[in-house]
PDB file of C-alpha atoms in Angstrom:
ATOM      1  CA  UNK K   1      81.237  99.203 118.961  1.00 81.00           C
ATOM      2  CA  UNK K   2      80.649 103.011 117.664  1.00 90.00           C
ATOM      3  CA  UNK K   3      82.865 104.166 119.686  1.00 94.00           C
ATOM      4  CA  UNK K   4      85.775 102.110 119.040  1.00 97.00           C
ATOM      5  CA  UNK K   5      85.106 102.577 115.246  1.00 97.00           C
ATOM      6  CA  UNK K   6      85.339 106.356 116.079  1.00 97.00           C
ATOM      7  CA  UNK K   7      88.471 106.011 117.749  1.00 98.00           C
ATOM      8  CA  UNK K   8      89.575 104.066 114.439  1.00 98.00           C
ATOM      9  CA  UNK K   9      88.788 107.249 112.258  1.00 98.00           C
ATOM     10  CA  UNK K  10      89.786 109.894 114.690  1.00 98.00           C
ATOM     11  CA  UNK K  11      93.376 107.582 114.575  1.00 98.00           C
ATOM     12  CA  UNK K  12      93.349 108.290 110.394  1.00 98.00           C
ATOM     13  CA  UNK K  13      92.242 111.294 111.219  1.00 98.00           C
ATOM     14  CA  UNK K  14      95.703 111.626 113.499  1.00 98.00           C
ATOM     15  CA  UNK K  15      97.757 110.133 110.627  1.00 98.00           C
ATOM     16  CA  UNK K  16      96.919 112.369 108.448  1.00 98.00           C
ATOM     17  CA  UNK K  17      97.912 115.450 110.465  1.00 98.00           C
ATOM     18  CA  UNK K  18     100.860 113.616 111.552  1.00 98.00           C
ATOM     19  CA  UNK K  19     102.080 113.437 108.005  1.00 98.00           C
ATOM     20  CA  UNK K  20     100.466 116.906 106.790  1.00 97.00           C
ATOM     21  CA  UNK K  21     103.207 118.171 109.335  1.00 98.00           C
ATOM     22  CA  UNK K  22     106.276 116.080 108.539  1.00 97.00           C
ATOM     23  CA  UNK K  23     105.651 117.406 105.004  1.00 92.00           C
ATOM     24  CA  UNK K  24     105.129 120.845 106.398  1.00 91.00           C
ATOM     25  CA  UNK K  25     108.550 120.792 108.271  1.00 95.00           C
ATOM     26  CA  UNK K  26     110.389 118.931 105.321  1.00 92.00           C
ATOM     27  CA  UNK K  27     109.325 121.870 102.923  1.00 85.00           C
ATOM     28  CA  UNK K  28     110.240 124.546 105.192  1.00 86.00           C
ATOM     29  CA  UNK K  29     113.264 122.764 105.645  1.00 87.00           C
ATOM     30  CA  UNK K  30     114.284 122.975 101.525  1.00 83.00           C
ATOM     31  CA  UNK K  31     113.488 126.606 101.754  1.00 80.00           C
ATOM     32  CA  UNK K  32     115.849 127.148 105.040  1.00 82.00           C
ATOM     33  CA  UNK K  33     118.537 124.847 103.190  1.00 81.00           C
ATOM     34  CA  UNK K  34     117.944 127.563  99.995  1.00 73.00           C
ATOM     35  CA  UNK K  35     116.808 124.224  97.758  1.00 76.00           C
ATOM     36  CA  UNK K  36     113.459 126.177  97.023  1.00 68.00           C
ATOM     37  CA  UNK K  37     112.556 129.734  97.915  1.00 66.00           C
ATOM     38  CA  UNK K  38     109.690 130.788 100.009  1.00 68.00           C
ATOM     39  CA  UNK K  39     108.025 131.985  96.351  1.00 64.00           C
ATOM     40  CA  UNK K  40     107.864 128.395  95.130  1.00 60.00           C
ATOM     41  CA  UNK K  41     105.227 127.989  97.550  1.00 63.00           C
ATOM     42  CA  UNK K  42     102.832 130.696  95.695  1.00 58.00           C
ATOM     43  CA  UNK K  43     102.596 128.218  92.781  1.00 57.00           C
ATOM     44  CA  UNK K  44     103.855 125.194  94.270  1.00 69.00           C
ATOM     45  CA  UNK K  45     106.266 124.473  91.805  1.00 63.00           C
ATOM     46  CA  UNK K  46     108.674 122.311  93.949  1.00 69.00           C
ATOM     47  CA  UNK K  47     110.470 120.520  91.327  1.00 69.00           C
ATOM     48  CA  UNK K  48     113.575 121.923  93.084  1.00 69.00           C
ATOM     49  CA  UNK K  49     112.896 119.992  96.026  1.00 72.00           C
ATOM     50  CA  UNK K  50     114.858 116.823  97.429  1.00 75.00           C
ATOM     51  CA  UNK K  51     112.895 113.560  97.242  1.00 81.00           C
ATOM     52  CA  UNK K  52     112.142 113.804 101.071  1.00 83.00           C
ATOM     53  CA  UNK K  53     110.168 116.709 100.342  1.00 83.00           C
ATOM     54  CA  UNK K  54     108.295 115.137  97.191  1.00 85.00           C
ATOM     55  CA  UNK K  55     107.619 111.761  99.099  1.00 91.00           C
ATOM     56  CA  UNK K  56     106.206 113.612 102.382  1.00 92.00           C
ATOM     57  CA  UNK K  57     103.769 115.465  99.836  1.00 89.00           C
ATOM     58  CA  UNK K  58     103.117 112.143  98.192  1.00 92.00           C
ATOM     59  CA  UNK K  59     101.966 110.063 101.503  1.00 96.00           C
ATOM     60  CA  UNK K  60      99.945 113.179 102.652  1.00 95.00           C
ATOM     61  CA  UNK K  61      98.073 113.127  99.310  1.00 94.00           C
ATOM     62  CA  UNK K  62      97.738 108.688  99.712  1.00 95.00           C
ATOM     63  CA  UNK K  63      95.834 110.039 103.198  1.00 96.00           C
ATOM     64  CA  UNK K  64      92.899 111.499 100.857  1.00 96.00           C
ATOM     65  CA  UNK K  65      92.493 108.546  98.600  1.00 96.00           C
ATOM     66  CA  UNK K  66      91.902 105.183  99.467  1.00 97.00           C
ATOM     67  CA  UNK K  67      91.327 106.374 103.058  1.00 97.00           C
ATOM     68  CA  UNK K  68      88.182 107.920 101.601  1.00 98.00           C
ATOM     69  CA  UNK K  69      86.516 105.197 100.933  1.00 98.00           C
ATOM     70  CA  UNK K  70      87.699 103.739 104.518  1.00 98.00           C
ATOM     71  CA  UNK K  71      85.740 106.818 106.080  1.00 98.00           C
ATOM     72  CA  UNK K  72      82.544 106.679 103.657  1.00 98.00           C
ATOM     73  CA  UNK K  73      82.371 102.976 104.754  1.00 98.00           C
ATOM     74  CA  UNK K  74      82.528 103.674 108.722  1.00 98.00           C
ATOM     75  CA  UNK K  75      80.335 106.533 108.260  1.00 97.00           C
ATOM     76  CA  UNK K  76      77.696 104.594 106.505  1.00 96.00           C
ATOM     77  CA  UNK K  77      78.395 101.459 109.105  1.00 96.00           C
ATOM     78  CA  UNK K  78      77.492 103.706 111.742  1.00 95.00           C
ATOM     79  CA  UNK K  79      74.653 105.290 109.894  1.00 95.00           C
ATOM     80  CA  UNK K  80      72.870 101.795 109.194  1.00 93.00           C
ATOM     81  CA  UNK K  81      73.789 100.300 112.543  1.00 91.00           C
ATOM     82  CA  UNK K  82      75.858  97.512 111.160  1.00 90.00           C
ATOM     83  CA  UNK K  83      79.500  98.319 112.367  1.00 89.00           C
ATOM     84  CA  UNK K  84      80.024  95.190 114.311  1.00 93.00           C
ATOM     85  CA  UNK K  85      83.153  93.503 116.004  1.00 96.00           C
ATOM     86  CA  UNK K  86      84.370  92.311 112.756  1.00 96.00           C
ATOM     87  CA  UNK K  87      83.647  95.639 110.705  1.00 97.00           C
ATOM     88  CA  UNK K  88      85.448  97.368 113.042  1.00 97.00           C
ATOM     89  CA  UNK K  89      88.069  95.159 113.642  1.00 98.00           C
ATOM     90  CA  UNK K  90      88.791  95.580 109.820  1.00 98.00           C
ATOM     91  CA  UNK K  91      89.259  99.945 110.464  1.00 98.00           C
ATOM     92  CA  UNK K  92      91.531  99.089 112.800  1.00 98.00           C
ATOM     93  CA  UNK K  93      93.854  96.941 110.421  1.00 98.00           C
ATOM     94  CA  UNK K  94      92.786  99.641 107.865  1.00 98.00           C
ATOM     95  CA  UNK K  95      94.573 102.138 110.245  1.00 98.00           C
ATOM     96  CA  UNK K  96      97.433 100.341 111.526  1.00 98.00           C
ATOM     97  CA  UNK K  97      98.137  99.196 107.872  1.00 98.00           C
ATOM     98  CA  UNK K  98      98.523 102.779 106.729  1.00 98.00           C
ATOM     99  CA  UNK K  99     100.428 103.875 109.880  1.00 98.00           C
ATOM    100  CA  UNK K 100     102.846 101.293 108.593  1.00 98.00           C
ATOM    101  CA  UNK K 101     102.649 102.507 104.746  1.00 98.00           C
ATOM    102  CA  UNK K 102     103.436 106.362 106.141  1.00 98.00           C
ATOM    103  CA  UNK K 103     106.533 104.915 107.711  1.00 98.00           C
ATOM    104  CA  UNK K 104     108.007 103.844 105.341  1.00 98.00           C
ATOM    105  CA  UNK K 105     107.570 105.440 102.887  1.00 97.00           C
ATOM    106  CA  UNK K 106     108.657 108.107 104.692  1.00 97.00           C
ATOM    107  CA  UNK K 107     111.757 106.253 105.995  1.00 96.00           C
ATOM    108  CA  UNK K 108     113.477 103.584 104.212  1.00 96.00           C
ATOM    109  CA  UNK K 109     111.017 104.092 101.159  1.00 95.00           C
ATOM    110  CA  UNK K 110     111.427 100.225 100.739  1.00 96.00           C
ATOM    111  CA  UNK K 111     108.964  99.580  97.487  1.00 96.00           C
ATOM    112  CA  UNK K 112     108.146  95.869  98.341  1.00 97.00           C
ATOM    113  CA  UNK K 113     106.869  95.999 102.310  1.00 97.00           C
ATOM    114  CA  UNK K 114     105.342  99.654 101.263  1.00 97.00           C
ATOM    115  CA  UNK K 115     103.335  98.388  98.206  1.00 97.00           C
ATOM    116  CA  UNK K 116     102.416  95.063 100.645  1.00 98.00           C
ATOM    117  CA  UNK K 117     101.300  97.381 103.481  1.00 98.00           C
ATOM    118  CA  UNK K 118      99.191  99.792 101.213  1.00 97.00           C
ATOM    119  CA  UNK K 119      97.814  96.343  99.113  1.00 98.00           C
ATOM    120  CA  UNK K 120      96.728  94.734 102.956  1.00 98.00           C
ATOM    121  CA  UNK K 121      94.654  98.243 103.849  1.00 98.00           C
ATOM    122  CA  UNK K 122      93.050  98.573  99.966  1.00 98.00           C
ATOM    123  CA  UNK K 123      91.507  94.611 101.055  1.00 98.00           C
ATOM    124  CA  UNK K 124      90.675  95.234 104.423  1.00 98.00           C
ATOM    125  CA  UNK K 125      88.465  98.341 103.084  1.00 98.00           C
ATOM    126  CA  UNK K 126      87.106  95.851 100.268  1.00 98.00           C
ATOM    127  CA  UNK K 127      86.268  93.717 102.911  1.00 98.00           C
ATOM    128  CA  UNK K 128      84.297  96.214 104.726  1.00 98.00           C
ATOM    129  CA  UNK K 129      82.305  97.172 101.960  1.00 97.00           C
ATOM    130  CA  UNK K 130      81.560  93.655 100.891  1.00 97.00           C
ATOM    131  CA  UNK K 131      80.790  93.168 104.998  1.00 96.00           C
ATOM    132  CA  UNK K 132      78.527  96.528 104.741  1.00 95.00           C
ATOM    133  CA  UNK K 133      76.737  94.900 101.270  1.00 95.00           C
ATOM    134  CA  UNK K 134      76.364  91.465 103.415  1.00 94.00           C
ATOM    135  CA  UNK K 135      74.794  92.871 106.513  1.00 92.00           C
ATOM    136  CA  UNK K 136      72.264  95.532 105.148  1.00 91.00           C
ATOM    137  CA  UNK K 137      70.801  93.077 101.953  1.00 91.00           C
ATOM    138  CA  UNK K 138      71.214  90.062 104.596  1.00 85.00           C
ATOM    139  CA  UNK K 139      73.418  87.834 102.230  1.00 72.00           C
TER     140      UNK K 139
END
């Protein structure tokens, strides 16, 4: 089972330098287009920006919050042996949820099925923790 939870974090792992490069080529983009200059970067100050550029930066910052806890959980699954079919079928939704949250929010931006997708991966890393809890005090 370690090994297919690995292959869940190396896949967030994947995500997130999938969108750290969509945000990457969106920025660039602005300051090709003239909507920022190249300066803007030294302080970040990329009000100028379109919305594409804003939301890209937004879903690569989502990829170092709730996904934190995601990896503190498989890390500490591994570490006390107790990542079983279940646990790690629950990364897996965890990943595929936010693969769906990064696409649209950075396509359609569609509030509803976003918020829905991002809701279904923050209680599928719940449940982990509560299966984590279960297993190691026996409940």
């Amino acid at each position: 089972m370690e090994k297919y939870l690995l292959l869940a974090m190396f896949a967030q792992v994947m995500l997130t330098f999938t969108v750290m490069i969509v945000m990457g080529r969106r920025r660039f983009s602005a300051a090709r287009n003239k909507t920022i200059s190249m300066q803007d970067f030294a302080t970040m100050q990329l009000d100028k920006a379109g919305d594409d550029v804003h939301i890209a930066g937004r879903n690569y910052i989502n990829q170092f919050e709730i996904p934190v806890l995601f990896f503190v959980a498989c890390v500490t699954g591994l570490q006390l042996n107790a990542a079983g079919y279940v646990f790690v079928a629950l990364a897996w939704g965890f990943v595929i949820s936010r693969v769906i949250h990064s696409i649209i929010h950075l396509g359609s931006n569609s509030v509803k099925p976003r918020y829905y997708s991002f809701l279904l991966g923050c209680l599928l890393v719940l449940t982990m923790w509560v299966l984590l809890v279960m297993r190691v005090f026996a409940l």
